[in-house]
mmCIF file of C-alpha atoms and ligand atoms in Angstrom:
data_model
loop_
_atom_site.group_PDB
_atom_site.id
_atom_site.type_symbol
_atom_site.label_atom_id
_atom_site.label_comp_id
_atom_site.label_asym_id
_atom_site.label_seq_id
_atom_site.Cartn_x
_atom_site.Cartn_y
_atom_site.Cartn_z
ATOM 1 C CA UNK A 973 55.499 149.256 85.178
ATOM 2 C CA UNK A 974 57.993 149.910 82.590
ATOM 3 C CA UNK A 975 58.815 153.472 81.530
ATOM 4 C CA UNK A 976 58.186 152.930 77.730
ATOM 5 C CA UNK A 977 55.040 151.403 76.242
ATOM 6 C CA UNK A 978 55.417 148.935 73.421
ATOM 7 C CA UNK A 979 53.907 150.578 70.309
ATOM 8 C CA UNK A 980 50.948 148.491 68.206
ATOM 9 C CA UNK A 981 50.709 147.931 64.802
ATOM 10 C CA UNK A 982 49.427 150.376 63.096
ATOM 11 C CA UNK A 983 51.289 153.443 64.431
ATOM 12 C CA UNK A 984 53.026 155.512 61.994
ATOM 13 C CA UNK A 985 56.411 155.219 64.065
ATOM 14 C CA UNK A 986 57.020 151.176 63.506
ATOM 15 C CA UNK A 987 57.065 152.241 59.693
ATOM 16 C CA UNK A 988 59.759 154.517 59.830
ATOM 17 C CA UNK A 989 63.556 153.800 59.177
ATOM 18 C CA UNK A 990 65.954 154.119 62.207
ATOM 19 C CA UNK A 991 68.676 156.331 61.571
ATOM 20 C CA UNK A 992 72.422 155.145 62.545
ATOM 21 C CA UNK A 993 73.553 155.747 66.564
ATOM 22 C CA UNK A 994 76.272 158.602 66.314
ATOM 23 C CA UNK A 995 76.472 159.343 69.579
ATOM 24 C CA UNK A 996 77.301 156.886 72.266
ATOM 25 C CA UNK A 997 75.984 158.584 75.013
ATOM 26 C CA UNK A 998 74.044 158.453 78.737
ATOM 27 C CA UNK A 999 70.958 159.248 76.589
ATOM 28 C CA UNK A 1000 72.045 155.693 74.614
ATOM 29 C CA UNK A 1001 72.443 153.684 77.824
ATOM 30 C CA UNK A 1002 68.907 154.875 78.958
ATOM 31 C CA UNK A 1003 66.990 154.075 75.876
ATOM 32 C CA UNK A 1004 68.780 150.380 75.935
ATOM 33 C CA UNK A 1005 67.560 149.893 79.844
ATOM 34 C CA UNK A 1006 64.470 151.311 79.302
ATOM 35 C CA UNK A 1007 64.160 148.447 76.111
ATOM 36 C CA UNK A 1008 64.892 145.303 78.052
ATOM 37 C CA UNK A 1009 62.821 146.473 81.421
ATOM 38 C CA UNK A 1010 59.508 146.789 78.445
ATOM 39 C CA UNK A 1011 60.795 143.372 76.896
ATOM 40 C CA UNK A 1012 60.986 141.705 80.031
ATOM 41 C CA UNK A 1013 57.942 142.836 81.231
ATOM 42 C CA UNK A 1014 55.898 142.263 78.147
ATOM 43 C CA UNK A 1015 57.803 138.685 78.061
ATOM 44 C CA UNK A 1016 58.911 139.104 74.933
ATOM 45 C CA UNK A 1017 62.785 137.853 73.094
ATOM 46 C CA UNK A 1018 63.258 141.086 71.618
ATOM 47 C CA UNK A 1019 62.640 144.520 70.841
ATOM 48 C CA UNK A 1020 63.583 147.218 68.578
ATOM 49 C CA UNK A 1021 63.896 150.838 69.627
ATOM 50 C CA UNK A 1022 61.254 151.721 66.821
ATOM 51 C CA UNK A 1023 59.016 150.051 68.910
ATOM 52 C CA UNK A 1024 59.318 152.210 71.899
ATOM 53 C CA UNK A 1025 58.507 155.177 69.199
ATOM 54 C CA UNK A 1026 62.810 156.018 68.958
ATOM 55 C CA UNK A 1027 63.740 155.667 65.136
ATOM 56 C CA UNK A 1028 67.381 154.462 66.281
ATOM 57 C CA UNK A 1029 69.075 151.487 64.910
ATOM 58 C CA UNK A 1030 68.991 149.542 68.599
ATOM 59 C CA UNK A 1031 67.622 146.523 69.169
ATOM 60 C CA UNK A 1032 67.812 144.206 72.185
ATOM 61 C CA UNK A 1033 67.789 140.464 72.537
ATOM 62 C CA UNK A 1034 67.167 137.663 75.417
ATOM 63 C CA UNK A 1035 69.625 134.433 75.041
ATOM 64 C CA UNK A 1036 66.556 131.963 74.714
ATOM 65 C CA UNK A 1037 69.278 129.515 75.003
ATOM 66 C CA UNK A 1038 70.437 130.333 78.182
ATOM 67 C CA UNK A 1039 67.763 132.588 80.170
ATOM 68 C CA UNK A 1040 70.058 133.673 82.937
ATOM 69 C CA UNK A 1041 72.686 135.426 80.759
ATOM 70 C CA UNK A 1042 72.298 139.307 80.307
ATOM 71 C CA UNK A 1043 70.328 140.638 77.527
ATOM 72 C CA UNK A 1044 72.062 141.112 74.169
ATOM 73 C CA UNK A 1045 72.266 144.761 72.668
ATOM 74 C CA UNK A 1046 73.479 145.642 69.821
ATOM 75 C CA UNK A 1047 73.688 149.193 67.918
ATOM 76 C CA UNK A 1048 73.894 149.734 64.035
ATOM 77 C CA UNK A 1049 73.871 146.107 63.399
ATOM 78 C CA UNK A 1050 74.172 145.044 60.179
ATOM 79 C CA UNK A 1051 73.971 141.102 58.486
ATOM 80 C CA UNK A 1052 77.152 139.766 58.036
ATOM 81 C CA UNK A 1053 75.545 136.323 56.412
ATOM 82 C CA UNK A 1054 72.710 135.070 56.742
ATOM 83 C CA UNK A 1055 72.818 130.954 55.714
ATOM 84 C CA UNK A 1056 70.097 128.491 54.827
ATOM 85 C CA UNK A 1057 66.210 129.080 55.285
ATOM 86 C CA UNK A 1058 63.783 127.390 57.693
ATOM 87 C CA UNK A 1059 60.404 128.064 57.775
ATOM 88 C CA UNK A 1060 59.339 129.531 61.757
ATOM 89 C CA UNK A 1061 57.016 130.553 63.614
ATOM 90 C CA UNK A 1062 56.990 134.208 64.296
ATOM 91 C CA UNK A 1063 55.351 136.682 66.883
ATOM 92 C CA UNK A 1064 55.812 140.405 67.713
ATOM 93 C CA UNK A 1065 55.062 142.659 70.733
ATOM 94 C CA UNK A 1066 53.446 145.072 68.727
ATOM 95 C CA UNK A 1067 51.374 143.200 67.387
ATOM 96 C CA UNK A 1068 50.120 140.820 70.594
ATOM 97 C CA UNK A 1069 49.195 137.599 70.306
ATOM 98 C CA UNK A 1070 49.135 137.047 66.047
ATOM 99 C CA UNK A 1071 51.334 134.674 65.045
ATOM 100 C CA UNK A 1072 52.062 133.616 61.492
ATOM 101 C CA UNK A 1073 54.691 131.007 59.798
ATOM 102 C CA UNK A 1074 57.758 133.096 58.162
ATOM 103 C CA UNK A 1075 61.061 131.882 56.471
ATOM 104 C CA UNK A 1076 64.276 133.001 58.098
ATOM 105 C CA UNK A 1077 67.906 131.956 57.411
ATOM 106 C CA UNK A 1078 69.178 129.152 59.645
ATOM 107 C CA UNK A 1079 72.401 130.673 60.676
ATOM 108 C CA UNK A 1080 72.970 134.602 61.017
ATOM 109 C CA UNK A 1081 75.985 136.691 61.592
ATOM 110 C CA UNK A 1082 75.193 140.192 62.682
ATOM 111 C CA UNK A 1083 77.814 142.515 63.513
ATOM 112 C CA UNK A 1084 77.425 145.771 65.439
ATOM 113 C CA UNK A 1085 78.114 147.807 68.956
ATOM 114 C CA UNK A 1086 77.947 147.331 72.242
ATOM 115 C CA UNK A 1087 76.308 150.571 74.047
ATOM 116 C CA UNK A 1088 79.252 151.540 75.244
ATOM 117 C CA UNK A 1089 80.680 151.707 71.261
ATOM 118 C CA UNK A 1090 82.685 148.368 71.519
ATOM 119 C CA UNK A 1091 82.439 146.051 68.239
ATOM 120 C CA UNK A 1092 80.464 143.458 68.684
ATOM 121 C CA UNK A 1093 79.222 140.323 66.674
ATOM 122 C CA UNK A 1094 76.882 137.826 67.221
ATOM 123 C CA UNK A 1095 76.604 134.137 65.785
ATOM 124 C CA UNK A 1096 73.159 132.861 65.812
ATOM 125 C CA UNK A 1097 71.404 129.844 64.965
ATOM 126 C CA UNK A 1098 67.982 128.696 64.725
ATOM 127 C CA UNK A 1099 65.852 131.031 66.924
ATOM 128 C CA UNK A 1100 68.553 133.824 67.099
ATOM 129 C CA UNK A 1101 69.138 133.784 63.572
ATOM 130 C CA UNK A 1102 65.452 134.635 63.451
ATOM 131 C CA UNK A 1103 64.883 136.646 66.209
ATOM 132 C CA UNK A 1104 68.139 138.785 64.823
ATOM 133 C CA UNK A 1105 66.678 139.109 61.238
ATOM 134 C CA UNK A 1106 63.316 140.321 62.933
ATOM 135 C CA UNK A 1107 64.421 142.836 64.927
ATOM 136 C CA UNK A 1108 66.899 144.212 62.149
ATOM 137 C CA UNK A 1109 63.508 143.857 59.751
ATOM 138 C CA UNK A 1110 61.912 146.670 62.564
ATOM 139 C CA UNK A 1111 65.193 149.270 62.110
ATOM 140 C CA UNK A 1112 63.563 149.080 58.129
ATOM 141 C CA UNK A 1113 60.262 149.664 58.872
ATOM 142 C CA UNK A 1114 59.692 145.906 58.568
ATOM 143 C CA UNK A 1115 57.149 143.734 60.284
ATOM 144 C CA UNK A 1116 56.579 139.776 60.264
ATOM 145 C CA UNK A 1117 53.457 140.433 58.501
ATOM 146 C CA UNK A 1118 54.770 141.543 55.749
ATOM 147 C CA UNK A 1119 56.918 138.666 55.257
ATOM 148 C CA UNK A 1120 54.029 135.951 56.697
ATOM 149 C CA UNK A 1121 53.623 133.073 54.639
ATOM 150 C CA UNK A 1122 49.684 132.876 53.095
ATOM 151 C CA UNK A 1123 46.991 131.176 55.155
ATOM 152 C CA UNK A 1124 49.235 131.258 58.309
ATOM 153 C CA UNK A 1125 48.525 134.264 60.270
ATOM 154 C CA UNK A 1126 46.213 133.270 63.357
ATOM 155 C CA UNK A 1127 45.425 134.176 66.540
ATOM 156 C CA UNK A 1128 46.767 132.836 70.383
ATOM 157 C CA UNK A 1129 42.964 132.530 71.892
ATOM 158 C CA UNK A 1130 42.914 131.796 75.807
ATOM 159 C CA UNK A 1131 40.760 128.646 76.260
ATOM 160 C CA UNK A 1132 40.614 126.638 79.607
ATOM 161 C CA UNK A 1133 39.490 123.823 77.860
ATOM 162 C CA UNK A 1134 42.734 123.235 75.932
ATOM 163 C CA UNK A 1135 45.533 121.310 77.813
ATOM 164 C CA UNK A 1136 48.396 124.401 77.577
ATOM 165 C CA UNK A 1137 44.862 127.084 78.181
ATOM 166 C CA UNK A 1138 45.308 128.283 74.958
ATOM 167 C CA UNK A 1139 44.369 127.723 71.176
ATOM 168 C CA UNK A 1140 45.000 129.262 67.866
ATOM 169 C CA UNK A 1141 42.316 130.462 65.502
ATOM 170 C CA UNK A 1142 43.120 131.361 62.096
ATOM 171 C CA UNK A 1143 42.528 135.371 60.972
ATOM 172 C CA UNK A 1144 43.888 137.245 57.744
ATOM 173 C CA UNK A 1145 45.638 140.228 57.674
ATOM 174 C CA UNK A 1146 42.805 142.844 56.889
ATOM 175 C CA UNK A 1147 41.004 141.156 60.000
ATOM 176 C CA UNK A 1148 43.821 141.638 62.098
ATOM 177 C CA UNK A 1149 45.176 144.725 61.472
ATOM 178 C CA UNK A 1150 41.169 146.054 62.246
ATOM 179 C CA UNK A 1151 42.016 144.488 65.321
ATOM 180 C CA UNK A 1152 44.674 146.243 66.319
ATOM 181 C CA UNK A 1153 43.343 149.618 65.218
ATOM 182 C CA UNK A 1154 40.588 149.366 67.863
ATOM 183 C CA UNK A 1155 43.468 148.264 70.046
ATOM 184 C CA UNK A 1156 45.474 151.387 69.635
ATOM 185 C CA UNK A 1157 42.330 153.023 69.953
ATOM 186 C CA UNK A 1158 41.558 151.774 73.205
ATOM 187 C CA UNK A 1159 44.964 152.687 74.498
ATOM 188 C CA UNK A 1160 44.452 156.359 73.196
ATOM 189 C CA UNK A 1161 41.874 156.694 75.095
ATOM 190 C CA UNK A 1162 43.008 155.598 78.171
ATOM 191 C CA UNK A 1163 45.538 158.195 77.648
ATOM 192 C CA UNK A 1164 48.182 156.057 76.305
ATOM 193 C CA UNK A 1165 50.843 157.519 73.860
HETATM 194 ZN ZN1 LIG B 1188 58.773 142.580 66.570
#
């Protein structure tokens, strides 16, 4: 099981602003292993250290586009240019299994440092562009549902009787959020942080 848990909607912790990485340190390189062992294991295509409770500008990416390279990191990034604006469909592992329909620039330039405090800047397009913009949305206190385009949020219901097992079912935001606070409840008191 990985070390950190993904925080849920709802926590005070994904509202705050992540303050700029100073110090490139061993601390630096643990935080960033510890973020892709929860991504990976949560299946997710990115995560912000906000999410793991750390209010560091860090977030951490998997190449969609090619699933075998290493995980993208960057620290401090900051949008270069952002270009165009396509309308997407948008999840988040703290808030599991809502989706909703967001615009996001079709082509982003982020720019930023490696870990080890190399520059470092990365070209995406399409899903990167968006999956950059929402993880740099988290280092603001940002979530998709803030952004979410009206009548679109809904939920990612298991059904059996659906050819890919699973349907959506439309919700609204007070709806959902009442679903994660029982959520975060539950975790609480199974001793969770
Ligand atoms: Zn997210």
């Amino acid at each position: 099981m990985a070390k950190r848990e993904i925080l849920v909607c709802g926590d005070p912790r994904l509202r705050r602003k992540a303050l700029p990485v100073r110090d490139f340190s061993e601390d630096l390189a643990q935080l960033v292993q510890d973020m892709v062992e929860a991504m990976v294991e949560a299946d997710g295509l990115g995560l912000a250290a906000p999410q793991v409770g750390e209010a560091a500008q860090v977030i951490v990416l998997r190449r969609e586009d090619d699933p075998d390279a290493a995980p993208v990191c960057l620290v401090n990034p900051k949008t270069v240019k952002a270009e165009g604006e396509v309308q997407q469909t948008e999840g988040c592992l703290s808030l599991p299994t809502l989706y909703g329909h967001v615009l996001r620039p079709e082509s982003a330039v982020v720019a930023g440092y490696t870990p080890e405090g190399e520059e470092l800047e990365v070209t995406g397009e399409g899903r990167l562009a968006q999956a950059l913009m929402h993880e740099i949305d988290h280092l603001r206190g940002k979530l998709f549902i803030d952004r979410v385009l009206p009548d679109s949020l809904r939920w990612l219901v298991p059904d059996p009787e659906e050819e890919d097992g699973y349907r959506f079912e439309p919700t609204d935001l007070p709806e959902a959020m009442a679903a994660f606070e029982r959520l975060r409840q539950k975790r609480e008191e199974r001793g969770g942080r």
